[in-house]
CSV table of N, CA and C in Angstrom, one decimal:
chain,number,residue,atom,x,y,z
A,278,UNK,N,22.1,103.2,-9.4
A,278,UNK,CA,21.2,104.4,-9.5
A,278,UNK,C,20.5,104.6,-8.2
A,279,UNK,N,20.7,105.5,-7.6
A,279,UNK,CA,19.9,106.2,-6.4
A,279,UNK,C,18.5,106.7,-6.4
A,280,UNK,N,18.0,106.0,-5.6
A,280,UNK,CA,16.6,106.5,-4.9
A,280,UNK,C,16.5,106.8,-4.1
A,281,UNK,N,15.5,107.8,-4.1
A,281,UNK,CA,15.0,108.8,-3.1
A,281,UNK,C,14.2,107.8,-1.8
A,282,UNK,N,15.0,107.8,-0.7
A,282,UNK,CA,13.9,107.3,0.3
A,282,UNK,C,12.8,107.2,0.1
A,283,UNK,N,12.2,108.5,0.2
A,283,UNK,CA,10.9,108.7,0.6
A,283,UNK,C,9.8,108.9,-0.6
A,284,UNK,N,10.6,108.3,-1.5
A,284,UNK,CA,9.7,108.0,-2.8
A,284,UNK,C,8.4,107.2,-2.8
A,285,UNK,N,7.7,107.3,-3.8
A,285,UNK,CA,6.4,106.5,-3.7
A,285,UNK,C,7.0,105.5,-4.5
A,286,UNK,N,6.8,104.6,-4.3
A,286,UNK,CA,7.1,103.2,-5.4
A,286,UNK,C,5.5,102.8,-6.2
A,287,UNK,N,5.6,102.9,-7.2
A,287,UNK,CA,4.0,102.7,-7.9
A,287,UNK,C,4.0,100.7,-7.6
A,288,UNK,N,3.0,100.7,-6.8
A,288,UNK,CA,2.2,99.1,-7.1
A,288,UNK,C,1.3,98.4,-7.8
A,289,UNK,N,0.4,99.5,-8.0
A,289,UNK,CA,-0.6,98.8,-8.6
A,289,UNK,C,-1.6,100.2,-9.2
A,290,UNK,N,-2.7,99.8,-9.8
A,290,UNK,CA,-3.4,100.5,-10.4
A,290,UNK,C,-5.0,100.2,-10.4
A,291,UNK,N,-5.6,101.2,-10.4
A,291,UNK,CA,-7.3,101.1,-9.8
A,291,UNK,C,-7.6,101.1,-11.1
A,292,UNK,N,-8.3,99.9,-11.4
A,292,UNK,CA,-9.1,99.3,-12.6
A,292,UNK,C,-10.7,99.9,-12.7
A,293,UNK,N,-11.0,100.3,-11.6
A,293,UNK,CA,-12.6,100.6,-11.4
A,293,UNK,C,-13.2,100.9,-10.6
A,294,UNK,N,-14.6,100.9,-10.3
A,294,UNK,CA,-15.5,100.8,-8.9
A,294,UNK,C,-15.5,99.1,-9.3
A,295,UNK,N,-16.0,99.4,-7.9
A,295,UNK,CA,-16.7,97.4,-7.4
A,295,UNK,C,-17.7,97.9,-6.5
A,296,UNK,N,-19.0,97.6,-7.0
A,296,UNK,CA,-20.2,97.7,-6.1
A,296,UNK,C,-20.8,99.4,-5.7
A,297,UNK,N,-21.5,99.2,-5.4
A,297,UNK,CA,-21.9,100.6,-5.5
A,297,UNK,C,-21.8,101.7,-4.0
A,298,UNK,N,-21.1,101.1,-3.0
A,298,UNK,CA,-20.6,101.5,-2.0
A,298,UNK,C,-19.0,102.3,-1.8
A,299,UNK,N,-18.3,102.5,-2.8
A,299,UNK,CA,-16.9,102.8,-3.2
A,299,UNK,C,-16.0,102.5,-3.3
A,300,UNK,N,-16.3,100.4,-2.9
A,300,UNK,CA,-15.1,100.3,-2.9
A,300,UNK,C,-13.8,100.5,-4.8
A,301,UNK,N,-12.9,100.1,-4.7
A,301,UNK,CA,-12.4,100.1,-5.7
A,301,UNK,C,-11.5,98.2,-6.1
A,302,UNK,N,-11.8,98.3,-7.6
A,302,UNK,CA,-10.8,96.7,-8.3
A,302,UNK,C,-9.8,97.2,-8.5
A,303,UNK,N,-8.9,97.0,-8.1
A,303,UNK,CA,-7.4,97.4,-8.1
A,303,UNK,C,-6.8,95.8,-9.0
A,304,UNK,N,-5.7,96.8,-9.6
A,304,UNK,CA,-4.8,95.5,-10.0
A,304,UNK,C,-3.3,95.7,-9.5
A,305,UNK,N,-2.7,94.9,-8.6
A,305,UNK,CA,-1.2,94.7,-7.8
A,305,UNK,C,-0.6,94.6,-9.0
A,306,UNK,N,0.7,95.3,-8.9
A,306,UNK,CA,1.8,95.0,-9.5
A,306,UNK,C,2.8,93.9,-8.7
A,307,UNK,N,2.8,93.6,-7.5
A,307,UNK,CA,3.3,92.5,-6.6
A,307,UNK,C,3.3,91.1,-7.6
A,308,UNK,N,4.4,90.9,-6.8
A,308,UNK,CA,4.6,89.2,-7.3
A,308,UNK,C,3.6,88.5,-7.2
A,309,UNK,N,3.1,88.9,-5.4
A,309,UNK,CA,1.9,88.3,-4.9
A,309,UNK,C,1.2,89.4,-4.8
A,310,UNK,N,-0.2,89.2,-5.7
A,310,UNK,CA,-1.1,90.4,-5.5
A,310,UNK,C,-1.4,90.8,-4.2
A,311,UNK,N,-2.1,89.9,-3.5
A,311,UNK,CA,-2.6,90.2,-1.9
A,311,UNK,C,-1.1,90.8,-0.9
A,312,UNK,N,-0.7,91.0,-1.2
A,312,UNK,CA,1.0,91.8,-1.0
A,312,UNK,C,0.3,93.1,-0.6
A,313,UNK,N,-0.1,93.4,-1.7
A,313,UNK,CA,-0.4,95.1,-1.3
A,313,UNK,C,-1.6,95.2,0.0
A,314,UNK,N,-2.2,94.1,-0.1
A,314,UNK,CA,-3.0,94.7,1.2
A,314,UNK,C,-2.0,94.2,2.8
A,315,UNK,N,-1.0,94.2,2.6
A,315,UNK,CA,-0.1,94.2,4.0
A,315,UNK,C,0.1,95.6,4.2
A,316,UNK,N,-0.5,96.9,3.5
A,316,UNK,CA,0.2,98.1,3.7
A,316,UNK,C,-1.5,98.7,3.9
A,317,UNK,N,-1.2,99.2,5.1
A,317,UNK,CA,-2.9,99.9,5.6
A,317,UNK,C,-2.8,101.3,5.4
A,318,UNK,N,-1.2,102.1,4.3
A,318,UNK,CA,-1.9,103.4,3.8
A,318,UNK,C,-1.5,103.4,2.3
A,319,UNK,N,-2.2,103.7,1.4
A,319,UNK,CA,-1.7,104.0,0.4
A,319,UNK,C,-2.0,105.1,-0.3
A,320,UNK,N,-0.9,105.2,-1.3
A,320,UNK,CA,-1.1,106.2,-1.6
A,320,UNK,C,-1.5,106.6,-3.5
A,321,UNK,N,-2.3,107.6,-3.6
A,321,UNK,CA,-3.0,107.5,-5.1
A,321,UNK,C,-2.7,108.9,-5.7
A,322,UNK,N,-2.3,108.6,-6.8
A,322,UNK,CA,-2.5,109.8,-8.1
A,322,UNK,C,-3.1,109.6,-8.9
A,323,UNK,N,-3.3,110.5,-10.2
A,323,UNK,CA,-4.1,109.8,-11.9
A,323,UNK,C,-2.8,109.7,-12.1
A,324,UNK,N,-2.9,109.4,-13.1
A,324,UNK,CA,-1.7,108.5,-13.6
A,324,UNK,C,-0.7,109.1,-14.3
A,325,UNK,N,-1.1,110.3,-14.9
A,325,UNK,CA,-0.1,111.5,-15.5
A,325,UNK,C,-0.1,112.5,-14.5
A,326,UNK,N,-0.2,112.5,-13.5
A,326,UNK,CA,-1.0,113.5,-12.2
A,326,UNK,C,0.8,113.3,-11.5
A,327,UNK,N,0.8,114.8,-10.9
A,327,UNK,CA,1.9,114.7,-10.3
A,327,UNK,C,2.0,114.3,-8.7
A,328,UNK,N,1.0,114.8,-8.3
A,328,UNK,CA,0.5,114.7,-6.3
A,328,UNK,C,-0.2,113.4,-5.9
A,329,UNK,N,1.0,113.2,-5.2
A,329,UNK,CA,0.1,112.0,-4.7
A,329,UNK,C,-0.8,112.3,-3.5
A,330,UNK,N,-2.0,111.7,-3.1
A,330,UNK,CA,-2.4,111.8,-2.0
A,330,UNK,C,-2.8,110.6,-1.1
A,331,UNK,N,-2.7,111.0,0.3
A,331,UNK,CA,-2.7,109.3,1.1
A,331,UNK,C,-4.0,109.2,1.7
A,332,UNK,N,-4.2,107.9,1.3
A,332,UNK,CA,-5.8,107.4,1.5
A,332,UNK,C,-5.3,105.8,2.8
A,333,UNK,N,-6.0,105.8,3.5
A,333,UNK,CA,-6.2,104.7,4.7
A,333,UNK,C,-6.7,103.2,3.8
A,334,UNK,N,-6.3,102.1,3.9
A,334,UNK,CA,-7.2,101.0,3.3
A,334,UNK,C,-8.0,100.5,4.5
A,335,UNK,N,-9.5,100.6,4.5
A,335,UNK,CA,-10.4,100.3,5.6
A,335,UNK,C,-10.4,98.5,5.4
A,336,UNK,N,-10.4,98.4,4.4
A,336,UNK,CA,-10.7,96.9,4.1
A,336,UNK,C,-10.3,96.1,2.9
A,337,UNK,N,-10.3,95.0,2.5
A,337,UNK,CA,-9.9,94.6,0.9
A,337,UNK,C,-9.6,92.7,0.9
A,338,UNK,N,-9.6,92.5,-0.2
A,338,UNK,CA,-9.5,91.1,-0.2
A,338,UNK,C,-9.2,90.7,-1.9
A,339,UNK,N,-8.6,89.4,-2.2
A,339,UNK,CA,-8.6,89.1,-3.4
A,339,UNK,C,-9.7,88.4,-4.1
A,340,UNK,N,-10.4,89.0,-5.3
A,340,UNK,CA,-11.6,88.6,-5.5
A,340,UNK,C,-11.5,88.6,-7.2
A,341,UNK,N,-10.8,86.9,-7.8
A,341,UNK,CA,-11.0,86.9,-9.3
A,341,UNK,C,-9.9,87.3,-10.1
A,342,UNK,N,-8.4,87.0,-9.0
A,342,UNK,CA,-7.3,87.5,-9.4
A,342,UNK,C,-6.7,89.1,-9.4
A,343,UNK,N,-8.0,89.8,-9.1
A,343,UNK,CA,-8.1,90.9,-8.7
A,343,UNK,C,-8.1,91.0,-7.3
A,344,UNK,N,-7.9,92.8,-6.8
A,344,UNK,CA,-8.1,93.1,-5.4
A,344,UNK,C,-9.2,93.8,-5.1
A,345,UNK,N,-10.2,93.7,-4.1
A,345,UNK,CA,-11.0,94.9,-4.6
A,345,UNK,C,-11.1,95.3,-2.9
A,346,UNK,N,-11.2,96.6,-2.8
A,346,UNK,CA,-10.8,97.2,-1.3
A,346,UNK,C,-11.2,98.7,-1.0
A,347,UNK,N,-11.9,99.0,0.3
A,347,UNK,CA,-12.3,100.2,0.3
A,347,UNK,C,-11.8,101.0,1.5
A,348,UNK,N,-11.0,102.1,0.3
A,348,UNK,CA,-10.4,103.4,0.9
A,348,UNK,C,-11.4,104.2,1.6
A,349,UNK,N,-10.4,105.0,2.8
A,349,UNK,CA,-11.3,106.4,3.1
A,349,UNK,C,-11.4,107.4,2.7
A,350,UNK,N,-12.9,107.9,2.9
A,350,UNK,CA,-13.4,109.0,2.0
A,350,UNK,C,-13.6,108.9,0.6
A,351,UNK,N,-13.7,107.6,0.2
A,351,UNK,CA,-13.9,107.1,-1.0
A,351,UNK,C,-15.8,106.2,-0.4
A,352,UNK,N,-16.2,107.0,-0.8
A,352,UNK,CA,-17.7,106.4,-0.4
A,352,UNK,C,-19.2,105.9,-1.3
A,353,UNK,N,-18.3,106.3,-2.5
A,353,UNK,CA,-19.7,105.8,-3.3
A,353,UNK,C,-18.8,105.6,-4.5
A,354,UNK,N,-20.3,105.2,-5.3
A,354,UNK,CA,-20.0,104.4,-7.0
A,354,UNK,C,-18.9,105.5,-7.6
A,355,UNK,N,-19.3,106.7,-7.5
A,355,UNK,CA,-19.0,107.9,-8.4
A,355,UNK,C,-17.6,108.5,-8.1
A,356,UNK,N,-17.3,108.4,-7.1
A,356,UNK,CA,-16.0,108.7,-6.1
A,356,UNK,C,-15.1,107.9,-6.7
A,357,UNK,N,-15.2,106.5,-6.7
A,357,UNK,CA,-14.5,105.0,-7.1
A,357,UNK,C,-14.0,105.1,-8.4
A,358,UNK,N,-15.6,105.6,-9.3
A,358,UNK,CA,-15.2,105.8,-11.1
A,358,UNK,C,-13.8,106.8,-11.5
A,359,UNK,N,-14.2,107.7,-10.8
A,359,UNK,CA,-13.3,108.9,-10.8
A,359,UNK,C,-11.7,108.7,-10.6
A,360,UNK,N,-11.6,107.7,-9.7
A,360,UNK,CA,-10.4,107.3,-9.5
A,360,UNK,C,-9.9,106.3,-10.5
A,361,UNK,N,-10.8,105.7,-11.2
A,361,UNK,CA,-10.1,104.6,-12.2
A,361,UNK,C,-8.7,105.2,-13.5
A,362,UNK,N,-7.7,104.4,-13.2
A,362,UNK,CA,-6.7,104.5,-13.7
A,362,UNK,C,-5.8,105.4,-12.6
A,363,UNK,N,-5.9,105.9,-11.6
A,363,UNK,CA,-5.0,106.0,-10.8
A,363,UNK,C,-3.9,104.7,-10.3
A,364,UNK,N,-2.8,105.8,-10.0
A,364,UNK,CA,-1.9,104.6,-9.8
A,364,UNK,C,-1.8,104.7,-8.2
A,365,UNK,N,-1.2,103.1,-7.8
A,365,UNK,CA,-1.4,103.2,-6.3
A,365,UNK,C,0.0,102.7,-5.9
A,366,UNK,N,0.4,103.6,-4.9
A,366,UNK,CA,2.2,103.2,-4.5
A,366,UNK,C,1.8,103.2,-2.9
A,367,UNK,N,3.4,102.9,-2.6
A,367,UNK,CA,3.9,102.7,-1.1
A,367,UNK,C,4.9,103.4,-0.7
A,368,UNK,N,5.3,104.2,0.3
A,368,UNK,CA,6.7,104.6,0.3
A,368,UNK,C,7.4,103.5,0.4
A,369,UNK,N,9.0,104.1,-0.3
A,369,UNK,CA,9.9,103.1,-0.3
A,369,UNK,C,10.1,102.3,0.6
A,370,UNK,N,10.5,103.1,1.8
A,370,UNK,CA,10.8,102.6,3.1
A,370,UNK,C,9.9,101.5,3.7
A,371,UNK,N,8.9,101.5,3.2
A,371,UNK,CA,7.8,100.9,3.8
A,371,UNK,C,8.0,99.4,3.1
A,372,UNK,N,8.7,99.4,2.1
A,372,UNK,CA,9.0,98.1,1.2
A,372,UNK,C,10.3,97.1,1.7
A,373,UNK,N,10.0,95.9,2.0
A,373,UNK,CA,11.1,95.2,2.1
A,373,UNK,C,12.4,94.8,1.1
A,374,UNK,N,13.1,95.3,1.3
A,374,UNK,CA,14.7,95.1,0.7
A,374,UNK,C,14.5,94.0,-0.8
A,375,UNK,N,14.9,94.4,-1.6
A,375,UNK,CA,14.5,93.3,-2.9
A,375,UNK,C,16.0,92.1,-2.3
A,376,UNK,N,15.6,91.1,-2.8
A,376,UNK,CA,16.5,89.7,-3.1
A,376,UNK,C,17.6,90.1,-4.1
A,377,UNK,N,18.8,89.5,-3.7
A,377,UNK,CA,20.0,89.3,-4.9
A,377,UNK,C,19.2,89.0,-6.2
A,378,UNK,N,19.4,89.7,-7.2
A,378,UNK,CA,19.2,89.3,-8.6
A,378,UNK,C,17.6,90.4,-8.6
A,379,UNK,N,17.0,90.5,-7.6
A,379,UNK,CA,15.7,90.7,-7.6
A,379,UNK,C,16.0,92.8,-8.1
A,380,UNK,N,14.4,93.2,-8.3
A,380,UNK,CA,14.4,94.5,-7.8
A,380,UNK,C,12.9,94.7,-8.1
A,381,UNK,N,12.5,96.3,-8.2
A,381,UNK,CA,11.3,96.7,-8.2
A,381,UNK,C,11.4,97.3,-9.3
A,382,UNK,N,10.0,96.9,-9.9
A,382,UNK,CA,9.8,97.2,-11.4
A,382,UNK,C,10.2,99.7,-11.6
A,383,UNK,N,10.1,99.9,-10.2
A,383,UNK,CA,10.2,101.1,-10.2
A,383,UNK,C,11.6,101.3,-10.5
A,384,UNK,N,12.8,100.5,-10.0
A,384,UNK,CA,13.8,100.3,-10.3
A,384,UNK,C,14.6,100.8,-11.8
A,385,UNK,N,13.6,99.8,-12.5
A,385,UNK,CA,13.9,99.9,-13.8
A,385,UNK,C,13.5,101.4,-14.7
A,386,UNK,N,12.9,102.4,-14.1
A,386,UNK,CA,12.5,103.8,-15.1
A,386,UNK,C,13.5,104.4,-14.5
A,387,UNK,N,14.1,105.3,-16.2
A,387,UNK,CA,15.2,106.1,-16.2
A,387,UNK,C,15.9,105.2,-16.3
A,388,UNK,N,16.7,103.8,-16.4
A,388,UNK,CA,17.6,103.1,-17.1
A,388,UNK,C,17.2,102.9,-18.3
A,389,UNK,N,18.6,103.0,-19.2
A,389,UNK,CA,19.0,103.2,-20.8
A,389,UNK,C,19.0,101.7,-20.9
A,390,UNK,N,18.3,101.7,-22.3
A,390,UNK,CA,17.9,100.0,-23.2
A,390,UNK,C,18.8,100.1,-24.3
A,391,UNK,N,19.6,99.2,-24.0
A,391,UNK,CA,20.9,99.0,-25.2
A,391,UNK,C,20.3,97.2,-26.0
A,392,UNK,N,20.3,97.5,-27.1
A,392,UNK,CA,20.1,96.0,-27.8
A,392,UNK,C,21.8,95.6,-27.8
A,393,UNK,N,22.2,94.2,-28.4
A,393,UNK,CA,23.3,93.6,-28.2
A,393,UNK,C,24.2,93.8,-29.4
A,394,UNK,N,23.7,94.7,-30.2
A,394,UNK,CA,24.9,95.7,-31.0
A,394,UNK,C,25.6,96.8,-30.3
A,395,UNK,N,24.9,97.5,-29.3
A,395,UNK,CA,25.3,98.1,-28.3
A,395,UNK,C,24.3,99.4,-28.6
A,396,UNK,N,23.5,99.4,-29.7
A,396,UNK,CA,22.7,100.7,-29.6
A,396,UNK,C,21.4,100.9,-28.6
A,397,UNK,N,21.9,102.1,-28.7
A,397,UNK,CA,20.9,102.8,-27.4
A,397,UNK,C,19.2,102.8,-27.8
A,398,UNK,N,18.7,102.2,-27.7
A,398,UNK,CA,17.2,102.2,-28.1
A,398,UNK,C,16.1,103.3,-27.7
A,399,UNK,N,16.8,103.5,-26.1
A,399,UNK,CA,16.0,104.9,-25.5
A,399,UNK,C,16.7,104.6,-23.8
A,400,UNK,N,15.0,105.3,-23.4
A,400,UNK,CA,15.4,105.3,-21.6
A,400,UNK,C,13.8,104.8,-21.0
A,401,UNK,N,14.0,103.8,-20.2
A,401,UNK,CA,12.6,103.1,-19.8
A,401,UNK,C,11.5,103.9,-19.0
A,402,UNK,N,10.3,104.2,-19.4
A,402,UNK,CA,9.5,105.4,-19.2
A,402,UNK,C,8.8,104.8,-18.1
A,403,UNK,N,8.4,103.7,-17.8
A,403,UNK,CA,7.8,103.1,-17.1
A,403,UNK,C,7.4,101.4,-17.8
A,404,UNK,N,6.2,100.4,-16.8
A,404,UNK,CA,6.2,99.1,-16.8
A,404,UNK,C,4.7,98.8,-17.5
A,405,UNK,N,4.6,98.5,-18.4
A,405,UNK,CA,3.2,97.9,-18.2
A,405,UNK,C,2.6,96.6,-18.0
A,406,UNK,N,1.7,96.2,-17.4
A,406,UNK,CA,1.3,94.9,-18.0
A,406,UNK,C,0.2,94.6,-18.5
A,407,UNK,N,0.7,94.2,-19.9
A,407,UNK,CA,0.0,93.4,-21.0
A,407,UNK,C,-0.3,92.1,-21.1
A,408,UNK,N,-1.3,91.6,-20.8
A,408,UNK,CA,-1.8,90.4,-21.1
A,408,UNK,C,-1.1,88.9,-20.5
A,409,UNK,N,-0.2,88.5,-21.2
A,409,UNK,CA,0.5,87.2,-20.4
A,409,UNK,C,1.9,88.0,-20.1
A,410,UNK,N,2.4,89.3,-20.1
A,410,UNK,CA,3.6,89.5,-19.0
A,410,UNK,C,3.4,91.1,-19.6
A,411,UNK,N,4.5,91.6,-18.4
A,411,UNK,CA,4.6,93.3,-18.5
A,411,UNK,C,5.8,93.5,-20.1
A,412,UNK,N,5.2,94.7,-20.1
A,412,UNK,CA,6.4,95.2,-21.1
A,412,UNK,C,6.5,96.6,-20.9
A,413,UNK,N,8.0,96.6,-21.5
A,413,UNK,CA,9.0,98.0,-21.1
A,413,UNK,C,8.3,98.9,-21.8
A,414,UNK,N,8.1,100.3,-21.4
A,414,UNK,CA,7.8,101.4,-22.3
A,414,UNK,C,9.8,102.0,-22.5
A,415,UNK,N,9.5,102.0,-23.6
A,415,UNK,CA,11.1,102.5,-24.0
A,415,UNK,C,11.0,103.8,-24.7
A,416,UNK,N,10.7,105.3,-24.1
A,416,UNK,CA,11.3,106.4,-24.8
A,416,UNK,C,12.4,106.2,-25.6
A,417,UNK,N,12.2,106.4,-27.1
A,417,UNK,CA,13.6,107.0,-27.6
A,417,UNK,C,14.4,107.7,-27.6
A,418,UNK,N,15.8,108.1,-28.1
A,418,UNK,CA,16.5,108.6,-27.3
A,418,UNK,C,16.1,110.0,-28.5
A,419,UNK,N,16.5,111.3,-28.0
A,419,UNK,CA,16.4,112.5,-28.3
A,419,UNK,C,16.7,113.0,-30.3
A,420,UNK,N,17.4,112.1,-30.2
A,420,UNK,CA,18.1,111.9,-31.8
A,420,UNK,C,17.2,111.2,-32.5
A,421,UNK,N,16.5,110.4,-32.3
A,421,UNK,CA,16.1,109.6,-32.7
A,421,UNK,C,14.1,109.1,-32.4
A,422,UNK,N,13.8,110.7,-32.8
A,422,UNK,CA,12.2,110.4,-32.5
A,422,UNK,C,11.5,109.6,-33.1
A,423,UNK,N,10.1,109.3,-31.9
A,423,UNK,CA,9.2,109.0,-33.2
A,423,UNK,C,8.4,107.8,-31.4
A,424,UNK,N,7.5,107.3,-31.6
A,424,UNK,CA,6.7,106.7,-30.5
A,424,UNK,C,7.5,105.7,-29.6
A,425,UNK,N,7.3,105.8,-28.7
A,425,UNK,CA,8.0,105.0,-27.4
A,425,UNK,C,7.8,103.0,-28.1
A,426,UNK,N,8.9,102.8,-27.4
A,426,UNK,CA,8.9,101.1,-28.3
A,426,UNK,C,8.0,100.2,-26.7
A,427,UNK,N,7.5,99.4,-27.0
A,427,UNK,CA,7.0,98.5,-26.0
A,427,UNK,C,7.9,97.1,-26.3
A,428,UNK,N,8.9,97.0,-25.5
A,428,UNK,CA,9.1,96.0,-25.6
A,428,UNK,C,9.0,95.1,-24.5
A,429,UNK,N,8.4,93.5,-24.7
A,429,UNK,CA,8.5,92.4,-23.7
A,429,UNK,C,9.3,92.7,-22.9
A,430,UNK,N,9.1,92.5,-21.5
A,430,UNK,CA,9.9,92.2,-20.4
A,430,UNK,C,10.1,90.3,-20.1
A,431,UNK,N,10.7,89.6,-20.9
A,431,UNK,CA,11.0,88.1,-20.6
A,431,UNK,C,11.9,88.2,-21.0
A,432,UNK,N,12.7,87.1,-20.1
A,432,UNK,CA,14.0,86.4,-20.4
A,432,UNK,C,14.5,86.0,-21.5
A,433,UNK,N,13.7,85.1,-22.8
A,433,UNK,CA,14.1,85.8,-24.2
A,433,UNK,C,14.5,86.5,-24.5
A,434,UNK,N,14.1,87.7,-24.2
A,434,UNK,CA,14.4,89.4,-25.3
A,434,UNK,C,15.3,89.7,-23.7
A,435,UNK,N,15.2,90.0,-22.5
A,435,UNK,CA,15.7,90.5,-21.8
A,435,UNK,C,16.9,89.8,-21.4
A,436,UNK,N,18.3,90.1,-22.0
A,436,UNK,CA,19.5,89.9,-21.7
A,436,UNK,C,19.7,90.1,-20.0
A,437,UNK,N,19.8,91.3,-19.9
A,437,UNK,CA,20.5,91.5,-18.7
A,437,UNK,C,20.0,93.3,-17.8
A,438,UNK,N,19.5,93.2,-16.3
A,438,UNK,CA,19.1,94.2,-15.9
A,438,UNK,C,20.4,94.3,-15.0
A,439,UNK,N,21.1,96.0,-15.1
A,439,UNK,CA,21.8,96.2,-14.6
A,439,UNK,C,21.8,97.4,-13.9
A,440,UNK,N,20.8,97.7,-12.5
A,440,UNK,CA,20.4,98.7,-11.8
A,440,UNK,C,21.4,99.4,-11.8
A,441,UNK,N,22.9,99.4,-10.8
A,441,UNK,CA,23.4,99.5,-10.8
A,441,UNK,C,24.3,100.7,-11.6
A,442,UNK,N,24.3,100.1,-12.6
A,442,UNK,CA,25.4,100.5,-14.0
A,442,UNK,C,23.9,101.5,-14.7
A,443,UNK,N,22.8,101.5,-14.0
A,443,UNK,CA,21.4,102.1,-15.4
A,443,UNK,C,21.1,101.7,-16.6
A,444,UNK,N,21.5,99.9,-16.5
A,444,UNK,CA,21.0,99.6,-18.1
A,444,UNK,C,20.2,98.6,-17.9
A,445,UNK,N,19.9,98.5,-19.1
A,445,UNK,CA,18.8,96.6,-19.8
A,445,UNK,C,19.5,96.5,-20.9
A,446,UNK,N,19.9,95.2,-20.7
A,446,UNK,CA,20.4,94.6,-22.2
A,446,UNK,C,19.3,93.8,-22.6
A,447,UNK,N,19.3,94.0,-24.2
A,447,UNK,CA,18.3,93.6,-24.5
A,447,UNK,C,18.5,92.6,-26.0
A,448,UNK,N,17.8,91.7,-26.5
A,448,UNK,CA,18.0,91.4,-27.9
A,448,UNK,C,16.8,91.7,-28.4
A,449,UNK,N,16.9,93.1,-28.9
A,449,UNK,CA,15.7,93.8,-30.0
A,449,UNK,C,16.4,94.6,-31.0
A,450,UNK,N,15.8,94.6,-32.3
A,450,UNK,CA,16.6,95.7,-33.2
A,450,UNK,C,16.3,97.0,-33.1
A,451,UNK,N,17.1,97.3,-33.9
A,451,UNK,CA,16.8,98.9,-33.3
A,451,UNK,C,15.8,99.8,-34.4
């Protein structure tokens, strides 16, 4: 499945203000959280929001498993709040090449979730992370409405990611 160069790849997401100067608590999607502060522009939407806009990172550090870091023109408490729940990406290009077997969790939206009967369960709407690991948002498929499935993303239930081909094999019922 082809991606657009010059895509934004979502990394992480602004949890809040921190402190009453503007900075923001971001939470990385990176393997390694402090990852994201290798990139000095990023870029922010709300999270249903279509435009992204690019903001400069002045500063940032990991603080409590968290990141907390202050953008420009982001200057006070109120500015910071406002921004919570925005999502924070990178252009693609700007990201190093994933590993054999590896990819980016951006990767996986728009690939079809087949359980190991072979049925189509839906199409992956996006990643979240819940608590001790991320899990799939799985739109159902058109035939077959009714609320998006959350399923775990672990090696258990997750058979097999197949970028390439646009699938996840999975062992979930349908």
């Amino acid at each position: 499945m082809a991606r657009s160069a010059d895509a934004i790849v979502v990394m992480g997401e602004v949890l809040g203000p921190y402190g009453i100067r503007g900075w923001l608590k971001v939470r990385s999607y990176a393997e390694a959280p402090g990852a994201l502060l290798d990139y000095p522009t990023w870029w922010l939407k709300p999270a249903r929001g279509a435009t992204w806009s690019e903001f400069r990172r002045q500063d940032g550090r990991l603080h409590s498993g968290t990141l907390v870091v202050a953008l420009g023109g982001v200057d006070t408490r109120e500015a910071a709040l406002g921004m919570k729940g925005f999502e924070i990406g990178v252009p693609r290009v700007a990201l190093p090449a994933a590993a054999e077997g590896e990819f980016y969790w951006d990767d996986l939206t728009g690939l079809a979730v087949l359980n190991r009967s072979g049925v189509l369960l839906g199409e992956v709407r996006g990643i979240t992370q819940h608590g001790a690991h991320p899990l799939l948002r799985v739109a159902r498929p058109s035939a077959a409405p009714g609320p998006e499935r959350l399923i775990p993303f672990v090696a258990a239930i997750v058979d097999r990611v197949d970028v390439d081909a646009g699938r996840i094999d999975v062992d979930w019922g349908a």
